[in-house]
Tab-separated table of C-alpha atoms and ligand atoms in Angstrom:
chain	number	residue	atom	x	y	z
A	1	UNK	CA	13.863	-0.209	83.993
A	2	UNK	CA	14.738	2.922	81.855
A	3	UNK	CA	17.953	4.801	82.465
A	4	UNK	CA	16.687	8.271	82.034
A	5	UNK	CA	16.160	9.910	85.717
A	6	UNK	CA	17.299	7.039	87.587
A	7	UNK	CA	19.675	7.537	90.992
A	8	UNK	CA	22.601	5.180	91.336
A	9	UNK	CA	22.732	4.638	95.343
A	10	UNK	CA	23.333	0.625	95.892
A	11	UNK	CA	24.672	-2.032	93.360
A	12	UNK	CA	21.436	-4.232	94.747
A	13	UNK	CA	19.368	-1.747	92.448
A	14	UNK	CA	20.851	-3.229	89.397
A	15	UNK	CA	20.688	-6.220	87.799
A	16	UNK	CA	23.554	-8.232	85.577
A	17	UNK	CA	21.896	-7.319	82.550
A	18	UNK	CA	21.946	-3.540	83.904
A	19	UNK	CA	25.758	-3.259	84.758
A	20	UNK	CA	26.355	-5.556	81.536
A	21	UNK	CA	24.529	-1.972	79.963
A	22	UNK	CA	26.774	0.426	81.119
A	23	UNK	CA	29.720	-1.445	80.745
A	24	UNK	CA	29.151	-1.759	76.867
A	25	UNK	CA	27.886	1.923	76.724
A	26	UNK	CA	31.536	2.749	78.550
A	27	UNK	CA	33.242	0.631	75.830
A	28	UNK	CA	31.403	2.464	73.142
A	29	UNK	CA	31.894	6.035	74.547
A	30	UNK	CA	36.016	5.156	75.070
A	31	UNK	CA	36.151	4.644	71.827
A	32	UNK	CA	33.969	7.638	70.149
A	33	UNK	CA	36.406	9.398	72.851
A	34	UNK	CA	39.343	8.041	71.060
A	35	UNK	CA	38.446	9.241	67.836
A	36	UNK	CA	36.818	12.508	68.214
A	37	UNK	CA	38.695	13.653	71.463
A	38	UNK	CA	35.700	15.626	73.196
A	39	UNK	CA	31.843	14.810	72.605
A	40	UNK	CA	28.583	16.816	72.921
A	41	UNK	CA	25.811	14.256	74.470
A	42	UNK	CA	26.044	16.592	77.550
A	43	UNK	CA	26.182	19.479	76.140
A	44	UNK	CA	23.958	22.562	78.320
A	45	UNK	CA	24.002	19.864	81.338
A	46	UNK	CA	25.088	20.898	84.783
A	47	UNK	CA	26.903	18.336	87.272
A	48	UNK	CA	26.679	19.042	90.845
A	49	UNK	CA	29.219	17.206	93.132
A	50	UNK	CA	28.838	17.265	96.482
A	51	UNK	CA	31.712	15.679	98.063
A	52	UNK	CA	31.665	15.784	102.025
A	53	UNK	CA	34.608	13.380	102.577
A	54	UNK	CA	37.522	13.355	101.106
A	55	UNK	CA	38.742	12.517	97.186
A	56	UNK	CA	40.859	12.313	94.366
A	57	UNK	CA	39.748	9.887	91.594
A	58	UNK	CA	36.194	9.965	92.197
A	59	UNK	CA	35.311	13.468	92.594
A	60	UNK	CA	38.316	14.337	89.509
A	61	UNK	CA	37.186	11.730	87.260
A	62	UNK	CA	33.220	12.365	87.559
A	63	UNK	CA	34.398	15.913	86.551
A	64	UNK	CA	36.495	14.892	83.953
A	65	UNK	CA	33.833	12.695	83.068
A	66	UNK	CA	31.301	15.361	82.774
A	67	UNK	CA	33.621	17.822	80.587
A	68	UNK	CA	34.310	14.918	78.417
A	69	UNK	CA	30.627	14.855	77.287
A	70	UNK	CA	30.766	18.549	76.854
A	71	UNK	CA	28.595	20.088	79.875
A	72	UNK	CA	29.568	21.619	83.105
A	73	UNK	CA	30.630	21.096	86.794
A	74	UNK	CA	30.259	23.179	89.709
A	75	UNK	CA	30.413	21.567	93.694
A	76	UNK	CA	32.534	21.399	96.931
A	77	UNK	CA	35.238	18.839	97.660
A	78	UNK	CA	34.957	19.731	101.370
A	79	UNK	CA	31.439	20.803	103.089
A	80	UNK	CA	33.435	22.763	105.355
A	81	UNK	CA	33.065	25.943	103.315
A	82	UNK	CA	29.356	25.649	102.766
A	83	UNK	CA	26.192	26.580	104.826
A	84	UNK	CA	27.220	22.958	106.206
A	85	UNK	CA	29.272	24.250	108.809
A	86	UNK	CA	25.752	26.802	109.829
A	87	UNK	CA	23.804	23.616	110.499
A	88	UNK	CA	22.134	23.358	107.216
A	89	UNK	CA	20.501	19.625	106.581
A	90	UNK	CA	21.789	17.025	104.002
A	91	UNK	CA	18.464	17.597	102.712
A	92	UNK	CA	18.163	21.230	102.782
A	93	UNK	CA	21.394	21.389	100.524
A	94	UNK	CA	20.093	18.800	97.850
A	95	UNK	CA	17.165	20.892	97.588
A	96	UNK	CA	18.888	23.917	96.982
A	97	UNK	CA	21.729	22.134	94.479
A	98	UNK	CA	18.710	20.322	92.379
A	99	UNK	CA	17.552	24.353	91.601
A	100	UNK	CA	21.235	24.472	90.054
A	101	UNK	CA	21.977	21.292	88.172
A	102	UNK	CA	20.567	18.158	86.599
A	103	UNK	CA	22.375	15.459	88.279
A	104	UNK	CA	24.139	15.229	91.655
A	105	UNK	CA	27.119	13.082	92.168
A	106	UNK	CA	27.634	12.653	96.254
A	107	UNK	CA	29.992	11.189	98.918
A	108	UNK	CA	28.922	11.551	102.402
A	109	UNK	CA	30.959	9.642	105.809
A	110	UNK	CA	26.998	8.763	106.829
A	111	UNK	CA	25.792	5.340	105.334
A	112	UNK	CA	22.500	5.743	103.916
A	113	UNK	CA	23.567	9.529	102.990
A	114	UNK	CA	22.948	9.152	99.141
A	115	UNK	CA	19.683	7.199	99.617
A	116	UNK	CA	18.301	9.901	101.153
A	117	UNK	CA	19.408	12.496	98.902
A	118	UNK	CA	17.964	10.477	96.266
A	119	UNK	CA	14.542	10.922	97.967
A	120	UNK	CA	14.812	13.786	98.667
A	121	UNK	CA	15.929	15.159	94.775
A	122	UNK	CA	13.733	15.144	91.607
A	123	UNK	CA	17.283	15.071	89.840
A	124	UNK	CA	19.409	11.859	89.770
A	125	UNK	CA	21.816	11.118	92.210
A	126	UNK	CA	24.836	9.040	92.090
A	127	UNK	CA	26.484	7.389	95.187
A	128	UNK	CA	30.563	8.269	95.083
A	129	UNK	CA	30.334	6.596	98.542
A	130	UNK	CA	28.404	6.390	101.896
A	131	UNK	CA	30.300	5.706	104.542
A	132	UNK	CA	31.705	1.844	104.560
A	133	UNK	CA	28.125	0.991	102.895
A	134	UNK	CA	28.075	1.002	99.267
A	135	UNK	CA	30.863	2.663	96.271
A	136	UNK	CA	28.780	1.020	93.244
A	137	UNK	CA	30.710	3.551	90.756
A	138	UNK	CA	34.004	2.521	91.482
A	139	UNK	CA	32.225	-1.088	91.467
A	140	UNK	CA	31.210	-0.327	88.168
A	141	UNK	CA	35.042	0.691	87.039
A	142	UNK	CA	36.259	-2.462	88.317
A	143	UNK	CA	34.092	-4.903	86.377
A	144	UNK	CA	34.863	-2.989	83.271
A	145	UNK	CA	38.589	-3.110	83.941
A	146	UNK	CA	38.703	-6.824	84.748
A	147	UNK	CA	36.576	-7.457	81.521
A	148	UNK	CA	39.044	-5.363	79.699
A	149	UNK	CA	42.280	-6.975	80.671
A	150	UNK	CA	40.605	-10.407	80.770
A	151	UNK	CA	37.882	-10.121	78.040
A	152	UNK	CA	35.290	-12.370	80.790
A	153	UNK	CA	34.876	-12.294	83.990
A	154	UNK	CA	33.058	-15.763	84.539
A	155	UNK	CA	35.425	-18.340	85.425
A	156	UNK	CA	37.655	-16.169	87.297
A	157	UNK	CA	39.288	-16.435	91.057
A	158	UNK	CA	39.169	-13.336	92.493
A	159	UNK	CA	40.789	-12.507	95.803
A	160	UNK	CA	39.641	-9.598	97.855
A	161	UNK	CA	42.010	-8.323	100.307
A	162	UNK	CA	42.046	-6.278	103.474
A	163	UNK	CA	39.721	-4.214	105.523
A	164	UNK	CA	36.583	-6.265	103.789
A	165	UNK	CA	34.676	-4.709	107.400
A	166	UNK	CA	34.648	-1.148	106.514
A	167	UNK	CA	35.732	-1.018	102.846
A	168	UNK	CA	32.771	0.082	100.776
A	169	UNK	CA	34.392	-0.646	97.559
A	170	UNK	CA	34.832	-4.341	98.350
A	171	UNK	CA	30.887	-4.708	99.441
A	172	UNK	CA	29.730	-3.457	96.354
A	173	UNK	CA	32.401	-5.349	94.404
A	174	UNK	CA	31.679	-8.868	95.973
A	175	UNK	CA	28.076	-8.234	95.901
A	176	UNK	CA	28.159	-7.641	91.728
A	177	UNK	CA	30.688	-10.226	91.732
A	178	UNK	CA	27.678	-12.738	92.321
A	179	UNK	CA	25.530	-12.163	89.542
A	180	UNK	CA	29.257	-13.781	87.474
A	181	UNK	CA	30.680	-17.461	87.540
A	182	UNK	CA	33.453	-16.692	89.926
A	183	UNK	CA	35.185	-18.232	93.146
A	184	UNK	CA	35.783	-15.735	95.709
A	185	UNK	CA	38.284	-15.665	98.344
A	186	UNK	CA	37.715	-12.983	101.264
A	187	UNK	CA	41.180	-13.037	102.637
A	188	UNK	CA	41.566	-10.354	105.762
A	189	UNK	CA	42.726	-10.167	109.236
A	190	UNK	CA	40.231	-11.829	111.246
A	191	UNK	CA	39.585	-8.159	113.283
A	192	UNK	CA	38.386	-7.076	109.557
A	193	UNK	CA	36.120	-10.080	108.016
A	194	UNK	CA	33.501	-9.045	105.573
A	195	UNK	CA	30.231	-8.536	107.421
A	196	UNK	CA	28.423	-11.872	108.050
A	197	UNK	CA	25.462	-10.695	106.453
A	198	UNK	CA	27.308	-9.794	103.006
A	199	UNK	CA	29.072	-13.365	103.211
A	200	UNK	CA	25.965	-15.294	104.051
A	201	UNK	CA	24.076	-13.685	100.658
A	202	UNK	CA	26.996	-14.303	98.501
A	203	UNK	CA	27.145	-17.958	99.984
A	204	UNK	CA	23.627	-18.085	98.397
A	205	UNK	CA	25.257	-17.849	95.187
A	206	UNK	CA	29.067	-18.211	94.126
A	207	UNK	CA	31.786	-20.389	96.011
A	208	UNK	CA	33.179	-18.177	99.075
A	209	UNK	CA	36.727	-19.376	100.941
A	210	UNK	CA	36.941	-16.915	103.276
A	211	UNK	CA	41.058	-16.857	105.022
A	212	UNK	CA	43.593	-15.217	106.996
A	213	UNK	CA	46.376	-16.156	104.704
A	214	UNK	CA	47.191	-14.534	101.548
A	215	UNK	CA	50.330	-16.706	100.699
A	216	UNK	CA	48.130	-19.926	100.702
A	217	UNK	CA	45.531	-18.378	98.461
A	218	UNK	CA	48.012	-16.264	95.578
A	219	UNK	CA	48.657	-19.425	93.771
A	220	UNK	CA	44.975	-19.864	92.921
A	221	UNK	CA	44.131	-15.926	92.063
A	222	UNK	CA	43.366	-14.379	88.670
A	223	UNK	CA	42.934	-11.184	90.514
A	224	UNK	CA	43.895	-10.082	93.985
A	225	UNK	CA	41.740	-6.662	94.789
A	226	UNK	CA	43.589	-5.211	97.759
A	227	UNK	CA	42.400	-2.202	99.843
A	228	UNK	CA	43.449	-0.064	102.297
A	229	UNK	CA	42.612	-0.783	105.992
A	230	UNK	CA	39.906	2.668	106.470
A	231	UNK	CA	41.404	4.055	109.477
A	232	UNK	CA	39.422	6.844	109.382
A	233	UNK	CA	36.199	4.421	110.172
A	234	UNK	CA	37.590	2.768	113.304
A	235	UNK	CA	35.885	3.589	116.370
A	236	UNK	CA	38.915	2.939	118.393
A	237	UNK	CA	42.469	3.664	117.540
A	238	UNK	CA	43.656	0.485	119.238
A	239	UNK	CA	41.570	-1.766	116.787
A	240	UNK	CA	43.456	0.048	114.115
A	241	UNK	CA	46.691	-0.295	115.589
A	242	UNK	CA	46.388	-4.140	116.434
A	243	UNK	CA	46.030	-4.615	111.935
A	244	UNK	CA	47.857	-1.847	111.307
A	245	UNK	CA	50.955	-3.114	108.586
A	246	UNK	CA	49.609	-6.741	108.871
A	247	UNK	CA	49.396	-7.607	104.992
A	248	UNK	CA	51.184	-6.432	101.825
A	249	UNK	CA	51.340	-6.975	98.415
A	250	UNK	CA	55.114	-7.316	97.171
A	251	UNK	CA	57.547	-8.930	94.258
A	252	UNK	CA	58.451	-11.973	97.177
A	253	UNK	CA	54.402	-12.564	97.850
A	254	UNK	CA	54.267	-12.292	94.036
A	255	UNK	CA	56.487	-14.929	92.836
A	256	UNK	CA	54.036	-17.331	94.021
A	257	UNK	CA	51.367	-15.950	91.703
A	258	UNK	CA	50.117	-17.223	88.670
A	259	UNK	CA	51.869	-15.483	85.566
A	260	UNK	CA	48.798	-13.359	84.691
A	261	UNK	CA	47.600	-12.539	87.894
A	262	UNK	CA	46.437	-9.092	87.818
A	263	UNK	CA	47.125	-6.817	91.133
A	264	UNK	CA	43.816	-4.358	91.655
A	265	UNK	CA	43.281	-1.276	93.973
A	266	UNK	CA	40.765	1.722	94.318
A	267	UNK	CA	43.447	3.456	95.332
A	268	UNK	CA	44.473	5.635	97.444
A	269	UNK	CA	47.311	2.561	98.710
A	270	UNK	CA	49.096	3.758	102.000
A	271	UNK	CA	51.670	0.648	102.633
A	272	UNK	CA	49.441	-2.234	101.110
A	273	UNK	CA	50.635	-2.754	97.588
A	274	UNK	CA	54.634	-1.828	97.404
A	275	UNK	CA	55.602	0.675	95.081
A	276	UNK	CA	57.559	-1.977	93.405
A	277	UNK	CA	55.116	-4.141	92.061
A	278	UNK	CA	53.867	-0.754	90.150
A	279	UNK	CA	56.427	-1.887	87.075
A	280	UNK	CA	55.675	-5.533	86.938
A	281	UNK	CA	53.182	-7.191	84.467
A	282	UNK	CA	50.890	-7.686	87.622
A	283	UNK	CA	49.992	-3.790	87.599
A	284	UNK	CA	46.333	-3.212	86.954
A	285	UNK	CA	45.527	-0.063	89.062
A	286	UNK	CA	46.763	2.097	87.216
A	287	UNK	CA	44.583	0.992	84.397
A	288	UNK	CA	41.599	0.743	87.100
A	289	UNK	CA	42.132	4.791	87.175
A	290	UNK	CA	41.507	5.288	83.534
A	291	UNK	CA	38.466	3.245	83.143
A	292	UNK	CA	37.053	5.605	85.763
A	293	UNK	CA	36.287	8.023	83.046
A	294	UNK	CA	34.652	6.115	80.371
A	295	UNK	CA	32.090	4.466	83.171
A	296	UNK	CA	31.236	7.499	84.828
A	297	UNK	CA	30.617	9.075	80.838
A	298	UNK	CA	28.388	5.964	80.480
A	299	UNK	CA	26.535	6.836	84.097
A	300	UNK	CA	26.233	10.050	83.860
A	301	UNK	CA	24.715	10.136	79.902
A	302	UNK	CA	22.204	7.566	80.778
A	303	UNK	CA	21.208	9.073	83.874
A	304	UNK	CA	20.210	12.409	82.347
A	305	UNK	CA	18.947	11.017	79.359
A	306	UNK	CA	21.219	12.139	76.707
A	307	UNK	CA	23.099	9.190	74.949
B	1	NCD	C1	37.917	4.322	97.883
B	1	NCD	C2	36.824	4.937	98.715
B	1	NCD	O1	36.702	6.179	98.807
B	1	NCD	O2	36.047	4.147	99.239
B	1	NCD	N1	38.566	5.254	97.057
B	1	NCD	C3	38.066	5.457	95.799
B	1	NCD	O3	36.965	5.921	95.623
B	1	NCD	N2	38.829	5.076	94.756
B	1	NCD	C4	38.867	3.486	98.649
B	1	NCD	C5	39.529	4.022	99.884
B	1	NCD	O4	39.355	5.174	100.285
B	1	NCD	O5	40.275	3.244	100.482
Protein backbone atom coordinates (compact mmCIF):
# COMPACT_ATOMS: atom_id res chain seq x y z
CA UNK A 1 0.00 0.00 0.00
CA UNK A 2 1.51 3.46 -0.95
CA UNK A 3 2.25 6.01 1.74
CA UNK A 4 1.17 9.08 -0.07
CA UNK A 5 -2.51 10.13 1.29
CA UNK A 6 -2.82 7.46 3.70
CA UNK A 7 -4.52 8.17 7.45
CA UNK A 8 -2.76 6.60 10.40
CA UNK A 9 -5.88 5.69 12.81
CA UNK A 10 -5.12 1.92 14.21
CA UNK A 11 -1.74 -0.03 14.31
CA UNK A 12 -4.06 -3.11 12.77
CA UNK A 13 -3.79 -0.99 9.42
CA UNK A 14 -0.17 -1.72 9.17
CA UNK A 15 1.74 -4.47 8.61
CA UNK A 16 5.51 -5.46 10.03
CA UNK A 17 6.94 -4.68 6.86
CA UNK A 18 5.00 -1.17 7.08
CA UNK A 19 6.20 -0.03 10.63
CA UNK A 20 9.69 -1.76 9.68
CA UNK A 21 9.24 1.40 6.77
CA UNK A 22 8.90 4.15 8.88
CA UNK A 23 11.16 3.13 11.37
CA UNK A 24 14.14 3.09 8.80
CA UNK A 25 12.77 6.33 7.13
CA UNK A 26 12.96 7.85 11.00
CA UNK A 27 16.57 6.53 11.21
CA UNK A 28 17.43 8.11 7.94
CA UNK A 29 15.72 11.52 8.58
CA UNK A 30 17.61 11.66 12.37
CA UNK A 31 20.48 11.54 10.77
CA UNK A 32 20.06 14.05 7.59
CA UNK A 33 18.69 16.07 10.82
CA UNK A 34 22.00 15.69 12.44
CA UNK A 35 23.92 16.96 9.73
CA UNK A 36 22.03 19.65 8.11
CA UNK A 37 20.06 20.88 11.27
CA UNK A 38 16.64 21.85 9.48
CA UNK A 39 15.32 20.16 6.12
CA UNK A 40 12.92 21.24 3.32
CA UNK A 41 10.79 17.92 2.30
CA UNK A 42 7.84 19.90 3.84
CA UNK A 43 8.42 22.86 2.73
CA UNK A 44 4.78 25.04 1.65
CA UNK A 45 2.92 22.14 3.77
CA UNK A 46 0.40 23.04 6.41
CA UNK A 47 -0.14 20.77 9.66
CA UNK A 48 -3.37 21.02 11.35
CA UNK A 49 -3.53 19.65 14.97
CA UNK A 50 -6.51 19.25 16.51
CA UNK A 51 -5.97 18.28 19.98
CA UNK A 52 -9.29 17.95 22.12
CA UNK A 53 -7.69 16.32 25.20
CA UNK A 54 -4.96 17.18 26.77
CA UNK A 55 -0.90 17.09 25.73
CA UNK A 56 2.57 17.72 25.93
CA UNK A 57 4.83 15.40 23.86
CA UNK A 58 2.48 14.52 21.27
CA UNK A 59 0.90 17.63 20.23
CA UNK A 60 4.81 19.55 20.85
CA UNK A 61 6.67 16.99 19.08
CA UNK A 62 4.23 16.58 15.90
CA UNK A 63 4.87 20.39 15.77
CA UNK A 64 8.33 20.21 16.20
CA UNK A 65 8.18 17.52 13.87
CA UNK A 66 6.52 19.48 11.22
CA UNK A 67 8.97 22.66 11.54
CA UNK A 68 11.77 20.27 11.34
CA UNK A 69 10.81 19.41 7.71
CA UNK A 70 10.41 23.04 7.02
CA UNK A 71 6.45 23.66 6.68
CA UNK A 72 3.94 25.04 9.03
CA UNK A 73 1.56 24.41 12.02
CA UNK A 74 -1.51 26.01 13.02
CA UNK A 75 -4.36 24.08 15.60
CA UNK A 76 -5.90 24.11 19.15
CA UNK A 77 -4.53 22.25 22.16
CA UNK A 78 -7.94 22.65 23.85
CA UNK A 79 -11.42 22.61 21.76
CA UNK A 80 -12.70 24.76 24.35
CA UNK A 81 -11.92 27.94 22.43
CA UNK A 82 -13.32 26.79 19.13
CA UNK A 83 -16.86 26.67 17.54
CA UNK A 84 -16.66 23.30 19.70
CA UNK A 85 -18.04 24.79 22.62
CA UNK A 86 -21.27 26.25 19.92
CA UNK A 87 -22.12 22.63 19.18
CA UNK A 88 -20.21 22.31 16.04
CA UNK A 89 -19.69 18.37 14.92
CA UNK A 90 -16.31 16.46 14.94
CA UNK A 91 -17.09 16.32 11.42
CA UNK A 92 -18.12 19.73 10.65
CA UNK A 93 -14.62 20.93 12.02
CA UNK A 94 -12.50 18.39 9.87
CA UNK A 95 -14.27 19.70 7.01
CA UNK A 96 -13.56 23.11 7.63
CA UNK A 97 -9.62 22.37 8.84
CA UNK A 98 -9.04 20.09 5.48
CA UNK A 99 -9.91 23.76 3.49
CA UNK A 100 -6.75 24.96 5.63
CA UNK A 101 -4.10 22.28 5.68
CA UNK A 102 -2.82 19.08 4.13
CA UNK A 103 -2.67 16.76 6.95
CA UNK A 104 -4.49 16.62 10.30
CA UNK A 105 -2.89 15.25 13.35
CA UNK A 106 -5.90 14.54 16.10
CA UNK A 107 -6.56 13.44 19.73
CA UNK A 108 -10.07 13.15 20.73
CA UNK A 109 -11.40 11.47 24.57
CA UNK A 110 -14.09 9.52 22.03
CA UNK A 111 -12.71 6.08 20.74
CA UNK A 112 -13.33 5.79 17.20
CA UNK A 113 -12.87 9.80 16.98
CA UNK A 114 -9.92 9.69 14.40
CA UNK A 115 -11.56 6.94 12.29
CA UNK A 116 -14.16 9.03 11.59
CA UNK A 117 -12.31 12.05 10.86
CA UNK A 118 -10.42 10.02 8.52
CA UNK A 119 -13.70 9.41 6.60
CA UNK A 120 -14.78 12.16 6.77
CA UNK A 121 -11.30 14.17 5.32
CA UNK A 122 -9.81 13.94 1.77
CA UNK A 123 -6.50 14.95 3.71
CA UNK A 124 -4.62 12.39 5.90
CA UNK A 125 -5.23 12.03 9.33
CA UNK A 126 -3.10 10.80 12.06
CA UNK A 127 -4.43 9.30 15.37
CA UNK A 128 -2.44 11.18 18.52
CA UNK A 129 -5.03 9.14 20.50
CA UNK A 130 -8.76 8.11 20.81
CA UNK A 131 -9.81 7.65 23.93
CA UNK A 132 -8.23 4.28 25.68
CA UNK A 133 -8.51 2.74 21.96
CA UNK A 134 -5.54 3.12 19.91
CA UNK A 135 -2.00 5.73 20.28
CA UNK A 136 -0.21 3.95 17.15
CA UNK A 137 2.28 7.13 16.96
CA UNK A 138 3.61 6.89 20.22
CA UNK A 139 3.52 2.97 19.30
CA UNK A 140 5.54 3.79 16.53
CA UNK A 141 8.23 5.85 18.89
CA UNK A 142 8.51 2.99 21.07
CA UNK A 143 9.54 0.30 18.60
CA UNK A 144 12.08 2.67 17.21
CA UNK A 145 13.48 3.41 20.65
CA UNK A 146 13.70 -0.22 21.76
CA UNK A 147 15.41 -1.02 18.33
CA UNK A 148 17.72 1.80 19.02
CA UNK A 149 18.95 0.96 22.45
CA UNK A 150 18.78 -2.77 21.66
CA UNK A 151 19.56 -2.89 17.88
CA UNK A 152 16.46 -5.99 17.62
CA UNK A 153 13.58 -6.36 19.04
CA UNK A 154 12.97 -10.21 18.39
CA UNK A 155 14.04 -12.19 21.21
CA UNK A 156 13.16 -9.74 23.74
CA UNK A 157 10.96 -9.99 27.20
CA UNK A 158 9.01 -7.18 27.42
CA UNK A 159 6.93 -6.33 30.46
CA UNK A 160 3.99 -4.03 30.21
CA UNK A 161 2.90 -2.47 33.31
CA UNK A 162 -0.16 -0.83 34.78
CA UNK A 163 -3.52 0.36 33.70
CA UNK A 164 -3.24 -2.22 30.48
CA UNK A 165 -7.56 -1.58 30.69
CA UNK A 166 -7.65 1.93 29.63
CA UNK A 167 -4.09 2.72 28.47
CA UNK A 168 -4.15 3.25 24.73
CA UNK A 169 -0.50 3.30 24.38
CA UNK A 170 -0.09 -0.23 25.75
CA UNK A 171 -2.95 -1.69 23.18
CA UNK A 172 -1.28 -0.45 20.33
CA UNK A 173 2.14 -1.40 21.72
CA UNK A 174 1.26 -5.13 22.54
CA UNK A 175 -0.68 -5.42 19.45
CA UNK A 176 2.67 -4.38 17.12
CA UNK A 177 4.56 -6.24 19.59
CA UNK A 178 3.08 -9.47 17.83
CA UNK A 179 4.14 -9.16 14.45
CA UNK A 180 8.14 -9.57 16.60
CA UNK A 181 9.65 -12.76 18.36
CA UNK A 182 8.94 -11.58 21.84
CA UNK A 183 7.52 -12.96 25.27
CA UNK A 184 5.15 -10.68 26.80
CA UNK A 185 4.25 -10.26 30.30
CA UNK A 186 0.94 -8.13 31.04
CA UNK A 187 1.61 -7.46 34.64
CA UNK A 188 -1.38 -5.11 36.28
CA UNK A 189 -3.69 -5.01 39.12
CA UNK A 190 -6.27 -7.44 38.45
CA UNK A 191 -9.11 -4.29 38.49
CA UNK A 192 -6.89 -3.16 35.28
CA UNK A 193 -6.12 -6.45 33.03
CA UNK A 194 -5.69 -5.85 29.37
CA UNK A 195 -9.02 -6.38 27.64
CA UNK A 196 -9.72 -10.11 27.02
CA UNK A 197 -10.20 -9.55 23.53
CA UNK A 198 -6.60 -7.86 23.00
CA UNK A 199 -5.05 -10.87 25.10
CA UNK A 200 -6.92 -13.60 23.32
CA UNK A 201 -5.45 -12.16 19.65
CA UNK A 202 -2.02 -11.80 20.93
CA UNK A 203 -2.35 -15.44 22.44
CA UNK A 204 -2.83 -16.27 18.70
CA UNK A 205 0.61 -15.30 18.22
CA UNK A 206 3.54 -14.58 20.80
CA UNK A 207 3.88 -16.19 24.41
CA UNK A 208 1.57 -14.04 26.91
CA UNK A 209 2.13 -14.50 31.03
CA UNK A 210 -0.24 -12.32 32.12
CA UNK A 211 0.43 -11.42 36.45
CA UNK A 212 -0.26 -9.41 39.36
CA UNK A 213 3.29 -9.38 40.52
CA UNK A 214 5.95 -7.28 39.19
CA UNK A 215 8.76 -8.50 41.62
CA UNK A 216 8.35 -12.15 40.31
CA UNK A 217 8.51 -11.07 36.71
CA UNK A 218 11.69 -8.11 36.82
CA UNK A 219 14.23 -10.80 36.83
CA UNK A 220 13.13 -12.06 33.41
CA UNK A 221 12.52 -8.39 31.64
CA UNK A 222 14.58 -6.73 28.90
CA UNK A 223 12.11 -3.96 29.08
CA UNK A 224 9.49 -3.03 31.62
CA UNK A 225 6.94 -0.36 29.78
CA UNK A 226 5.12 1.19 32.72
CA UNK A 227 2.11 3.57 32.44
CA UNK A 228 0.14 5.63 34.33
CA UNK A 229 -3.18 4.34 35.80
CA UNK A 230 -5.75 6.93 33.33
CA UNK A 231 -7.77 8.32 36.01
CA UNK A 232 -9.35 10.52 33.91
CA UNK A 233 -11.12 7.30 32.07
CA UNK A 234 -12.62 5.72 35.20
CA UNK A 235 -16.21 5.76 35.38
CA UNK A 236 -16.17 5.68 39.08
CA UNK A 237 -13.79 7.36 41.40
CA UNK A 238 -13.87 4.42 43.80
CA UNK A 239 -12.41 1.99 41.08
CA UNK A 240 -9.64 4.49 40.87
CA UNK A 241 -9.11 4.82 44.38
CA UNK A 242 -9.10 0.95 45.19
CA UNK A 243 -5.46 0.88 42.48
CA UNK A 244 -4.62 4.07 43.20
CA UNK A 245 -0.49 3.91 44.42
CA UNK A 246 -0.60 0.05 44.03
CA UNK A 247 2.69 -0.43 41.84
CA UNK A 248 5.96 1.49 41.37
CA UNK A 249 8.98 1.36 39.70
CA UNK A 250 12.04 2.11 42.15
CA UNK A 251 16.06 1.48 42.77
CA UNK A 252 14.80 -1.53 45.59
CA UNK A 253 12.29 -3.19 42.74
CA UNK A 254 15.31 -2.56 40.48
CA UNK A 255 18.04 -4.41 42.03
CA UNK A 256 16.33 -7.46 41.05
CA UNK A 257 16.56 -6.56 37.37
CA UNK A 258 18.70 -7.78 34.86
CA UNK A 259 21.78 -5.34 34.31
CA UNK A 260 20.44 -3.97 30.99
CA UNK A 261 16.99 -3.82 31.66
CA UNK A 262 15.68 -0.79 30.14
CA UNK A 263 12.78 1.23 32.19
CA UNK A 264 10.09 2.71 29.39
CA UNK A 265 7.20 5.30 29.77
CA UNK A 266 4.94 7.51 27.44
CA UNK A 267 5.10 9.75 29.94
CA UNK A 268 3.40 11.88 31.61
CA UNK A 269 4.51 9.50 35.11
CA UNK A 270 2.44 10.75 38.21
CA UNK A 271 3.95 8.34 41.14
CA UNK A 272 4.71 5.17 38.91
CA UNK A 273 8.35 5.34 38.02
CA UNK A 274 10.36 7.25 41.05
CA UNK A 275 12.22 10.14 40.17
CA UNK A 276 15.21 8.26 41.25
CA UNK A 277 15.54 5.71 38.84
CA UNK A 278 15.71 8.85 36.24
CA UNK A 279 19.83 8.73 36.80
CA UNK A 280 20.38 5.05 36.67
CA UNK A 281 21.50 3.09 33.51
CA UNK A 282 17.82 1.70 33.46
CA UNK A 283 16.50 5.23 32.12
CA UNK A 284 15.01 4.94 28.68
CA UNK A 285 12.15 7.54 28.70
CA UNK A 286 13.82 10.13 28.36
CA UNK A 287 15.27 8.81 25.19
CA UNK A 288 11.56 7.54 24.28
CA UNK A 289 10.86 11.56 24.14
CA UNK A 290 13.43 12.27 21.53
CA UNK A 291 12.64 9.58 19.14
CA UNK A 292 9.22 11.22 19.08
CA UNK A 293 10.52 13.64 16.57
CA UNK A 294 12.31 11.68 14.05
CA UNK A 295 9.05 9.15 13.75
CA UNK A 296 6.56 11.68 13.51
CA UNK A 297 9.18 13.47 10.55
CA UNK A 298 9.02 9.95 9.00
CA UNK A 299 4.88 9.95 9.36
CA UNK A 300 4.19 12.99 8.49
CA UNK A 301 6.66 13.11 5.04
CA UNK A 302 5.22 9.91 3.86
CA UNK A 303 1.81 10.79 4.53
CA UNK A 304 1.80 13.91 2.36
CA UNK A 305 3.93 12.57 -0.12
CA UNK A 306 7.04 14.49 0.10
CA UNK A 307 10.13 12.31 1.12
C1 LIG B 1 -0.06 8.93 26.69
C2 LIG B 1 -1.45 9.16 26.16
O1 LIG B 1 -1.87 10.31 25.92
O2 LIG B 1 -2.11 8.15 25.94
N1 LIG B 1 0.75 10.07 26.62
C3 LIG B 1 1.48 10.28 25.48
O3 LIG B 1 0.96 10.46 24.42
N2 LIG B 1 2.82 10.21 25.59
C4 LIG B 1 -0.01 8.28 28.02
C5 LIG B 1 -0.81 8.83 29.16
O4 LIG B 1 -1.49 9.85 29.07
O5 LIG B 1 -0.75 8.21 30.22
Amino acid sequence: MGWTGRDVVSIRDFSKEDIEFVLKVAERLEGELREKGSLDYAKGKILATLFFEPSTRTRLSFESAMHRLGGSVIGFSSASTTSVKKGESLADTIKTVEQYSDVIVLRHPLEGAARLAAEVADIPVINAGDGSNQHPTQTLLDLYTIKRAFGRIDGLKIGLLGDLKYGRTVHSLAEALAFYDVELYLISPELLRMPDHIVEELREKITVHETTNIESVIPKLDVVYVTRIQRERFPDEEEYLRVKGSYQVNLSLLTRARENLKVMHPLPRVDEIHPEVDSSRHALYFRQVFSGVPVRMALLGLTLGVL
